[in-house]
Amino acid sequence: MDTFTQPGDILVGGIFLVYSGYNFPSVKFQEMPKPISCKGFHIRYYRDVLGLKFAVDEINNSPDLLPNITLGFILVESCMSELRASESVMSLLSGVENPVPQYNCHKTSNMVGIVGDMASALSLPIARILGVHHFPQISHGASSSALSNKVNFPSFLRTVSSNMFQNIALSQLINLFGWTWVGMLIVDNDVGEQGGRAIRAEIEKNGRCVAFSEKIHLSYSKKKILRVVEIIRQSSANVIILHSTEPHVMALFDALFDEGVIGKIFISSVSFTITPGLFSRKAWKVLNGTVGLMPKTRPMPGFESFLQSLHPASNSTYPFIKLFWETAFHCSWSGEGMQETGATSTNNQSLCTENVDLKMKIPELFEIYDLSYTYHAYLAGYAYAHALHALLMCQPADRTCANISSIQPWQVLYSLKKTPFRPPSGDTITFDGNGDVSASYDIVTIRIVNGEFQLVTVGTFNPDAKAGHVIDVNTSQILWNERFSKVPQSYCSDSCPPGYRKVARQGQPSCCFDCVLCSAGDITNITDAAECLRCPRDQWSNEERNQCIPKIVEFLSYQEPLGIMLVLIATGSSILALGILLLFIRFRETPVIKATNRELSYILLVSLILCFLCCLVFIGQPSTITCLLRQTFFSLIFSISLSSVLAKTIMVVLAFKTITLNSPLRKWLGPTIPRSIVGLCSVLQISICSAWFHRSPPFPTMNTEIANYKIILECNEGQKVFFYLSLGFLGFLAMISFLVAFLGRNLPGSFNEAKLITFSMLVFCSVWISFIPAYLSTSGKYTVAVQIFAILASSAGLLSCIFLPKCYIILLRPERNNRQFLGVNKDLRH
Ligand SMILES: *[C@@H]1O[C@H](CO)[C@@H](O)[C@H](O)[C@H]1NC(C)=O
Ligand SMILES: *[C@@H]1O[C@H](CO)[C@@H](O)[C@H](O)[C@H]1NC(C)=O
Ligand SMILES: *[C@@H]1O[C@H](CO)[C@@H](O)[C@H](O)[C@H]1NC(C)=O
Ligand SMILES: *[C@@H]1O[C@H](CO)[C@@H](O)[C@H](O)[C@H]1NC(C)=O
């Protein structure tokens, strides 16, 4: 194991990721298992080591911080392997390379704390072991929220924030761009599993869906990686969340390029460090347009000149400097290939020399445009320095004081938790109760333009900001990639236009749905509606179902053909009846008219005129007045006309009976009987109507039950029983008239009206009997039309049966219009 020690009065241990991977020794247990060998020295990771060294140098040179005490450090590196990380921490605690648990073999100075590791997966086993010893650990990059649990990890602190807010940040980014269907790539370890679950939960809480969630690890075989590539290719999700440390996805990105799966947008979580030096040019192309979260950093003044001073002189105190030199200048010290184990040595590898100019290469090699994690390692150095300073420089009266030779790690942990710290340029920072610091992220995007890698900060995420400003992204600064020139779309189903609602597909996530047209009477005026809304009572949906439109108002109007026709018939008939009335008045002294009961004929004719005219009340928009008038007018006039018919019949029969029998009934032949019959019937009908109006008068209503797309304006008859009572009374009168007339039908005399009345009553009754089923089976304005028709037909029946024959005689056969022809007396004498 490579270790590096910089001596000092007090030591801080460091477990750093320097290599990006390791070889997998096949362990058969037939011989002594070999240790893991690291590969892929990565300068960006190495920079974190230098960050700690830079801090320690600054602290040792500072007159205020730990005066007269030098801070030293011991470094080991974990090369992306949990096993290696556990081994490293035990070795650091023991102070010897082959660890002896529970023994402390640090010879000259105490080691009081550990900095590291960067990856959460590697920090977890370290934190477990250090927790047993209450040995302080400050990670400079582990963001897994599991590490906030102080029951499991009592001695773990970190200078980056927990990823608790990262889930919210990712989910808000997805909301911001309107993606509903995203894939997820998560690292195949505890940290990935736990973090992936939290991210997924947050995404789904916002109503978005995860199209796939695939695991990835640097130990995966080519076959396993190709399977993941295939899943990414086949998914309709254009956006993929990347929750993994970068070494695990290197091989996948190359495979994506080789298989031509380019143009997906990656959204990287904080655990993905954007370090272009680690990736091939092929992977760069795949990463083009990636949007990611990065912990906020601040500048480290002097760091760049510190980097420029790096030199592999034999007396230098730079850790791992020879490895760095080999990687930076593609050379080798020994001539037998790089020291770096596992690297393929090529014959044309030049020998390393010390006399090369590093200066120009620094920005590119160290990616100094983004100091994340290096800055956090630097902060960790300062956290220890301030804690130790507080512990060692305190007044002896204070119980928390410690002596440099007997300082205990738990004392340092106590001091770390309560001592605020700050680097020379920067704000004061304090660990919170969970050992975390407050969260805020930069939102960055990757641009590969003209073969150059650019990292552009496009926004920030700050959970402490006011609502509405928590996430702040300048979208126009994101270039996406060559496939998407504007914000890409990522959805499972096209959104439903207004008028449609979403219907979930069975067995698929909620973002996959079908669109179904709203049913009649329902609308939606928004896209992607989950439910249709019912239109108000007086409105109905249009054809497109995106608007409520007023319902058609229906009533029998004067404008429509049916109404006009009925008006014409009614007025024509009433004019005809009027004509007959005038004719009767004109020829009132002729025998034909005298033979009929003149007074009753006039009453009947007037009431028939009114019958025809009362149809007009039924046409037009119903109002309170017309509704009241309709049935009153109708039933009153009809009862007058029917009662006068009845009176007529009775008079005819009475007349014949009194003549034949010469009976005392003769005195009844005066006008008393007909008048009282008509009066009585009218009074009866009026009382029915009064009771009706008293209990529940007819009123205009808007009927929406019959047809839901229209409103029928109609008169509600109130209690139907009264309506049928008044109709029934009319029917009763008609039946009586019919029966009496039927009995008198064979009485002699050419002017015997009984036959005609029988016939007219027959017509009348059949009209009204057929009216009832027609009335019940029609709706809306046709009900009214049916009633008008029944009125017209029955009135016309009465008019034509009773009066037309007489008109015929008066007008066309005047010779018959005399007493001889009347022949009543003659017949009677016979
Ligand atoms: C540091 O050492 C110097 C010289 O040995 C001494 O004068 C000074 O008081 C010491 N300072 C502290 C804070 O111990
Ligand atoms: C967003 O970025 C564009 C292009 O860089 C710039 O012109 C614009 O001013 C920025 N908008 C805001 C609000 O910062
Ligand atoms: C990356 O995307 C930008 C913006 O669309 C494009 O101009 C550039 O050519 C892309 N780079 C590569 C290497 O495809
Ligand atoms: C949708 O309809 C509701 C209720 O009818 C209305 O308040 C809202 O303004 C409408 N929205 C749009 C976008 O038309």
CSV table of C-alpha atoms in Angstrom, one decimal, residues 343-644:
chain,number,residue,atom,x,y,z
A,343,ALA,CA,-0.7,0.1,-16.5
A,344,THR,CA,0.4,-1.3,-19.8
A,345,SER,CA,4.0,-0.3,-20.4
A,346,THR,CA,4.9,0.7,-23.9
A,347,ASN,CA,8.4,0.6,-25.2
A,348,ASN,CA,8.3,4.1,-26.6
A,349,GLN,CA,7.6,5.5,-23.1
A,350,SER,CA,10.2,8.2,-22.5
A,351,LEU,CA,12.2,8.5,-19.2
A,352,CYS,CA,10.9,11.2,-16.9
A,353,THR,CA,13.0,14.2,-16.3
A,354,GLU,CA,12.7,16.9,-13.7
A,355,ASN,CA,13.3,19.7,-16.0
A,356,VAL,CA,10.0,20.2,-17.7
A,357,ASP,CA,7.7,23.1,-17.4
A,358,LEU,CA,4.6,22.3,-15.5
A,359,LYS,CA,3.2,25.8,-15.4
A,360,MET,CA,1.4,25.8,-18.7
A,361,LYS,CA,-0.2,22.5,-18.2
A,362,ILE,CA,-1.6,23.2,-14.8
A,363,PRO,CA,-5.1,24.5,-15.7
A,364,GLU,CA,-5.8,21.5,-18.0
A,365,LEU,CA,-4.2,18.8,-15.8
A,366,PHE,CA,-5.8,20.0,-12.6
A,367,GLU,CA,-9.1,21.2,-14.1
A,368,ILE,CA,-8.8,24.2,-11.8
A,369,TYR,CA,-12.0,25.9,-13.1
A,370,ASP,CA,-13.8,23.7,-10.6
A,371,LEU,CA,-12.2,23.3,-7.2
A,372,SER,CA,-14.9,21.1,-5.7
A,373,TYR,CA,-13.8,18.4,-3.2
A,374,THR,CA,-10.3,19.8,-3.2
A,375,TYR,CA,-11.7,22.9,-1.5
A,376,HIS,CA,-13.7,20.6,0.8
A,377,ALA,CA,-10.5,18.6,1.7
A,378,TYR,CA,-8.8,22.0,2.3
A,379,LEU,CA,-11.7,22.9,4.6
A,380,ALA,CA,-11.3,19.6,6.5
A,381,GLY,CA,-7.7,20.6,7.2
A,382,TYR,CA,-8.9,23.9,8.7
A,383,ALA,CA,-11.6,22.2,10.7
A,384,TYR,CA,-9.0,20.0,12.4
A,385,ALA,CA,-6.7,23.0,12.9
A,386,HIS,CA,-9.3,25.1,14.6
A,387,ALA,CA,-10.5,22.3,16.8
A,388,LEU,CA,-7.0,21.4,17.9
A,389,HIS,CA,-6.3,25.1,18.5
A,390,ALA,CA,-9.3,25.4,20.7
A,391,LEU,CA,-8.4,22.3,22.5
A,392,LEU,CA,-4.7,23.0,23.1
A,393,MET,CA,-4.7,26.7,23.6
A,394,CYS,CA,-7.5,26.9,26.2
A,395,GLN,CA,-7.2,28.1,29.8
A,396,PRO,CA,-6.2,25.3,32.2
A,397,ALA,CA,-9.4,26.0,34.2
A,398,ASP,CA,-11.5,24.8,31.3
A,399,ARG,CA,-12.3,21.1,31.6
A,400,THR,CA,-12.0,20.6,27.8
A,401,CYS,CA,-8.3,21.3,27.8
A,402,ALA,CA,-5.9,18.8,26.4
A,403,ASN,CA,-2.2,18.2,26.5
A,404,ILE,CA,-0.4,17.7,23.2
A,405,SER,CA,1.2,14.4,24.3
A,406,SER,CA,-1.9,12.9,25.7
A,407,ILE,CA,-4.6,14.2,23.4
A,408,GLN,CA,-7.5,11.8,22.8
A,409,PRO,CA,-9.4,11.5,19.6
A,410,TRP,CA,-12.8,11.8,21.4
A,411,GLN,CA,-11.6,15.2,22.8
A,412,VAL,CA,-10.9,16.3,19.2
A,413,LEU,CA,-14.4,15.1,18.1
A,414,TYR,CA,-16.0,17.1,20.9
A,415,SER,CA,-14.0,20.2,19.9
A,416,LEU,CA,-14.7,19.7,16.2
A,417,LYS,CA,-18.4,19.7,16.8
A,418,LYS,CA,-18.4,22.9,18.7
A,419,THR,CA,-15.6,25.0,17.1
A,420,PRO,CA,-16.5,27.1,14.2
A,421,PHE,CA,-13.8,27.2,11.5
A,422,ARG,CA,-12.9,29.3,8.5
A,423,PRO,CA,-10.2,29.2,5.9
A,424,PRO,CA,-8.2,32.4,5.4
A,425,SER,CA,-10.6,33.6,2.8
A,426,GLY,CA,-14.1,32.5,3.4
A,427,ASP,CA,-17.0,32.4,5.7
A,428,THR,CA,-17.2,30.8,9.1
A,429,ILE,CA,-18.6,27.3,9.0
A,430,THR,CA,-20.0,25.2,11.8
A,431,PHE,CA,-21.0,21.5,11.7
A,432,ASP,CA,-24.6,21.1,12.5
A,433,GLY,CA,-25.9,18.4,15.0
A,434,ASN,CA,-25.5,15.7,12.3
A,435,GLY,CA,-22.0,16.8,11.4
A,436,ASP,CA,-23.2,18.3,8.1
A,437,VAL,CA,-22.8,21.7,6.6
A,438,SER,CA,-25.6,23.7,4.9
A,439,ALA,CA,-26.5,22.7,1.4
A,440,SER,CA,-26.3,24.8,-1.7
A,441,TYR,CA,-25.4,23.7,-5.1
A,442,ASP,CA,-24.2,25.1,-8.4
A,443,ILE,CA,-26.1,23.9,-11.4
A,444,VAL,CA,-23.6,23.4,-14.2
A,445,THR,CA,-23.7,22.2,-17.8
A,446,ILE,CA,-21.2,20.5,-20.0
A,447,ARG,CA,-20.4,21.9,-23.4
A,448,ILE,CA,-18.2,20.2,-25.9
A,449,VAL,CA,-17.6,22.9,-28.5
A,450,ASN,CA,-14.8,22.5,-31.1
A,451,GLY,CA,-13.4,19.6,-29.2
A,452,GLU,CA,-13.0,21.6,-26.0
A,453,PHE,CA,-14.5,20.8,-22.7
A,454,GLN,CA,-16.3,23.6,-21.0
A,455,LEU,CA,-18.1,23.6,-17.7
A,456,VAL,CA,-20.6,26.4,-17.5
A,457,THR,CA,-22.4,27.4,-14.3
A,458,VAL,CA,-26.0,28.1,-15.3
A,459,GLY,CA,-27.8,28.4,-12.0
A,460,THR,CA,-27.9,27.7,-8.3
A,461,PHE,CA,-29.9,25.7,-5.9
A,462,ASN,CA,-30.2,27.0,-2.4
A,463,PRO,CA,-32.8,25.4,-0.1
A,464,ASP,CA,-32.6,28.3,2.3
A,465,ALA,CA,-33.7,30.8,-0.3
A,466,LYS,CA,-37.1,32.3,-0.4
A,467,ALA,CA,-39.8,30.2,-2.0
A,468,GLY,CA,-39.7,30.6,-5.7
A,469,HIS,CA,-35.9,31.3,-5.7
A,470,VAL,CA,-34.8,27.9,-4.4
A,471,ILE,CA,-33.8,26.9,-7.9
A,472,ASP,CA,-32.6,29.4,-10.3
A,473,VAL,CA,-31.5,28.4,-13.8
A,474,ASN,CA,-30.8,30.4,-16.9
A,475,THR,CA,-32.1,28.0,-19.4
A,476,SER,CA,-30.8,29.9,-22.4
A,477,GLN,CA,-27.3,29.2,-21.4
A,478,ILE,CA,-27.7,25.5,-21.7
A,479,LEU,CA,-26.9,24.3,-25.3
A,480,TRP,CA,-28.0,20.7,-24.8
A,481,ASN,CA,-26.5,18.7,-27.6
A,482,GLU,CA,-26.5,18.2,-31.3
A,483,ARG,CA,-29.8,16.3,-31.1
A,484,PHE,CA,-31.7,18.9,-29.1
A,485,SER,CA,-31.4,22.5,-30.0
A,486,LYS,CA,-34.0,23.5,-27.5
A,487,VAL,CA,-35.1,22.0,-24.2
A,488,PRO,CA,-35.5,18.3,-24.9
A,489,GLN,CA,-38.8,16.6,-24.2
A,490,SER,CA,-39.0,13.4,-22.3
A,491,TYR,CA,-42.4,11.8,-21.8
A,492,CYS,CA,-44.1,8.4,-22.0
A,493,SER,CA,-47.3,9.5,-23.6
A,494,ASP,CA,-48.1,12.7,-25.5
A,495,SER,CA,-50.1,15.0,-23.3
A,496,CYS,CA,-53.8,15.0,-23.7
A,497,PRO,CA,-55.2,18.1,-25.4
A,498,PRO,CA,-58.1,20.0,-23.8
A,499,GLY,CA,-61.3,18.0,-24.2
A,500,TYR,CA,-59.6,14.7,-23.3
A,501,ARG,CA,-58.8,13.2,-20.0
A,502,LYS,CA,-56.0,10.8,-19.0
A,503,VAL,CA,-56.8,7.2,-18.5
A,504,ALA,CA,-54.0,5.1,-16.9
A,505,ARG,CA,-52.7,2.2,-18.8
A,506,GLN,CA,-53.0,-0.9,-16.8
A,507,GLY,CA,-49.7,-2.1,-15.2
A,508,GLN,CA,-47.7,0.9,-16.4
A,509,PRO,CA,-46.5,4.0,-14.5
A,510,SER,CA,-48.9,6.9,-14.1
A,511,CYS,CA,-47.1,8.9,-16.8
A,512,CYS,CA,-48.1,6.4,-19.5
A,513,PHE,CA,-51.8,7.0,-20.3
A,514,ASP,CA,-54.3,7.1,-23.1
A,515,CYS,CA,-56.4,10.1,-23.9
A,516,VAL,CA,-60.1,9.7,-23.8
A,517,LEU,CA,-62.6,12.2,-25.1
A,518,CYS,CA,-64.8,13.6,-22.3
A,519,SER,CA,-68.3,12.3,-22.3
A,520,ALA,CA,-71.1,14.6,-23.4
A,521,GLY,CA,-71.8,17.3,-20.9
A,522,ASP,CA,-68.2,17.2,-19.5
A,523,ILE,CA,-65.3,19.3,-20.5
A,524,THR,CA,-61.7,20.1,-19.7
A,525,ASN,CA,-60.0,23.3,-20.8
A,526,ILE,CA,-56.6,22.3,-19.7
A,527,THR,CA,-54.1,19.9,-21.1
A,528,ASP,CA,-53.4,16.6,-19.2
A,529,ALA,CA,-56.6,16.8,-17.2
A,530,ALA,CA,-57.1,13.8,-14.9
A,531,GLU,CA,-60.9,14.4,-14.8
A,532,CYS,CA,-63.4,16.1,-16.9
A,533,LEU,CA,-65.5,18.8,-15.3
A,534,ARG,CA,-69.3,18.8,-15.6
A,535,CYS,CA,-70.8,21.8,-17.3
A,536,PRO,CA,-73.2,24.0,-15.2
A,537,ARG,CA,-76.9,23.0,-15.4
A,538,ASP,CA,-77.7,25.6,-18.1
A,539,GLN,CA,-74.7,24.7,-20.3
A,540,TRP,CA,-73.6,21.8,-22.3
A,541,SER,CA,-70.3,20.7,-23.8
A,542,ASN,CA,-69.4,21.6,-27.3
A,543,GLU,CA,-68.3,19.1,-30.0
A,544,GLU,CA,-64.6,19.4,-29.0
A,545,ARG,CA,-65.5,19.0,-25.3
A,546,ASN,CA,-63.3,22.0,-24.4
A,547,GLN,CA,-65.9,24.5,-23.7
A,548,CYS,CA,-69.3,24.7,-22.0
A,549,ILE,CA,-71.8,26.3,-24.3
A,550,PRO,CA,-75.3,27.5,-23.3
A,551,LYS,CA,-77.9,24.8,-24.0
A,552,ILE,CA,-80.4,25.3,-26.8
A,553,VAL,CA,-83.6,26.8,-25.3
A,554,GLU,CA,-86.6,25.0,-26.7
A,555,PHE,CA,-90.2,26.1,-26.6
A,556,LEU,CA,-92.9,26.3,-29.2
A,557,SER,CA,-92.3,29.7,-30.7
A,558,TYR,CA,-94.2,31.9,-33.1
A,559,GLN,CA,-91.2,31.9,-35.4
A,560,GLU,CA,-90.9,28.3,-36.2
A,561,PRO,CA,-92.9,26.6,-39.0
A,562,LEU,CA,-94.9,24.4,-36.6
A,563,GLY,CA,-95.8,27.4,-34.5
A,564,ILE,CA,-96.8,29.5,-37.5
A,565,MET,CA,-98.9,26.7,-38.9
A,566,LEU,CA,-100.7,26.3,-35.6
A,567,VAL,CA,-101.3,30.0,-35.3
A,568,LEU,CA,-102.7,30.1,-38.8
A,569,ILE,CA,-105.0,27.2,-38.2
A,570,ALA,CA,-106.2,28.5,-34.9
A,571,THR,CA,-106.9,32.0,-36.2
A,572,GLY,CA,-108.4,30.7,-39.4
A,573,SER,CA,-110.7,28.4,-37.5
A,574,SER,CA,-111.7,31.1,-35.1
A,575,ILE,CA,-112.5,33.4,-38.1
A,576,LEU,CA,-114.6,30.6,-39.5
A,577,ALA,CA,-116.4,30.2,-36.2
A,578,LEU,CA,-116.9,34.0,-36.1
A,579,GLY,CA,-118.3,33.9,-39.6
A,580,ILE,CA,-120.8,31.2,-38.6
A,581,LEU,CA,-121.8,33.3,-35.6
A,582,LEU,CA,-122.4,36.3,-37.8
A,583,LEU,CA,-124.4,34.1,-40.2
A,584,PHE,CA,-126.5,32.8,-37.3
A,585,ILE,CA,-127.2,36.3,-36.1
A,586,ARG,CA,-128.0,37.5,-39.6
A,587,PHE,CA,-130.5,34.5,-40.1
A,588,ARG,CA,-131.6,34.4,-36.6
A,589,GLU,CA,-135.3,34.6,-37.5
A,590,THR,CA,-135.1,31.7,-40.0
A,591,PRO,CA,-136.7,28.4,-38.9
A,592,VAL,CA,-133.5,26.4,-38.9
A,593,ILE,CA,-131.9,28.7,-36.4
A,594,LYS,CA,-135.0,29.2,-34.4
A,595,ALA,CA,-135.3,25.4,-34.1
A,596,THR,CA,-132.0,25.2,-32.4
A,597,ASN,CA,-131.7,26.8,-29.1
A,598,ARG,CA,-130.4,30.2,-30.3
A,599,GLU,CA,-129.0,31.3,-27.0
A,600,LEU,CA,-127.1,28.1,-26.5
A,601,SER,CA,-125.8,28.2,-30.1
A,602,TYR,CA,-124.4,31.7,-29.6
A,603,ILE,CA,-122.7,30.7,-26.4
A,604,LEU,CA,-121.3,27.6,-28.0
A,605,LEU,CA,-120.0,29.6,-31.0
A,606,VAL,CA,-118.4,32.2,-28.8
A,607,SER,CA,-116.8,29.6,-26.7
A,608,LEU,CA,-115.6,27.8,-29.8
A,609,ILE,CA,-114.0,31.0,-31.1
A,610,LEU,CA,-112.3,31.3,-27.7
A,611,CYS,CA,-111.3,27.7,-27.9
A,612,PHE,CA,-109.5,28.3,-31.1
A,613,LEU,CA,-107.9,31.5,-29.8
A,614,CYS,CA,-106.8,29.9,-26.5
A,615,CYS,CA,-104.3,27.9,-28.6
A,616,LEU,CA,-102.4,31.1,-29.0
A,617,VAL,CA,-101.6,31.2,-25.3
A,618,PHE,CA,-99.9,27.9,-25.7
A,619,ILE,CA,-97.5,29.2,-28.2
A,620,GLY,CA,-94.6,31.4,-27.3
A,621,GLN,CA,-92.2,31.4,-24.4
A,622,PRO,CA,-93.9,30.3,-21.2
A,623,SER,CA,-94.2,32.9,-18.5
A,624,THR,CA,-95.9,32.9,-15.1
A,625,ILE,CA,-99.0,34.6,-16.7
A,626,THR,CA,-99.3,32.4,-19.7
A,627,CYS,CA,-98.7,29.3,-17.6
A,628,LEU,CA,-101.6,30.3,-15.4
A,629,LEU,CA,-103.7,31.3,-18.4
A,630,ARG,CA,-103.1,28.2,-20.5
A,631,GLN,CA,-104.9,25.6,-18.4
A,632,THR,CA,-107.5,27.9,-16.9
A,633,PHE,CA,-108.5,29.4,-20.2
A,634,PHE,CA,-108.6,26.0,-21.8
A,635,SER,CA,-110.5,24.1,-19.1
A,636,LEU,CA,-113.0,27.0,-18.5
A,637,ILE,CA,-113.8,27.6,-22.1
A,638,PHE,CA,-114.0,23.9,-22.8
A,639,SER,CA,-116.3,23.3,-19.9
A,640,ILE,CA,-118.5,26.2,-21.1
A,641,SER,CA,-118.7,24.8,-24.6
A,642,LEU,CA,-119.2,21.2,-23.5
A,643,SER,CA,-121.9,22.2,-21.0
A,644,SER,CA,-123.7,24.2,-23.7
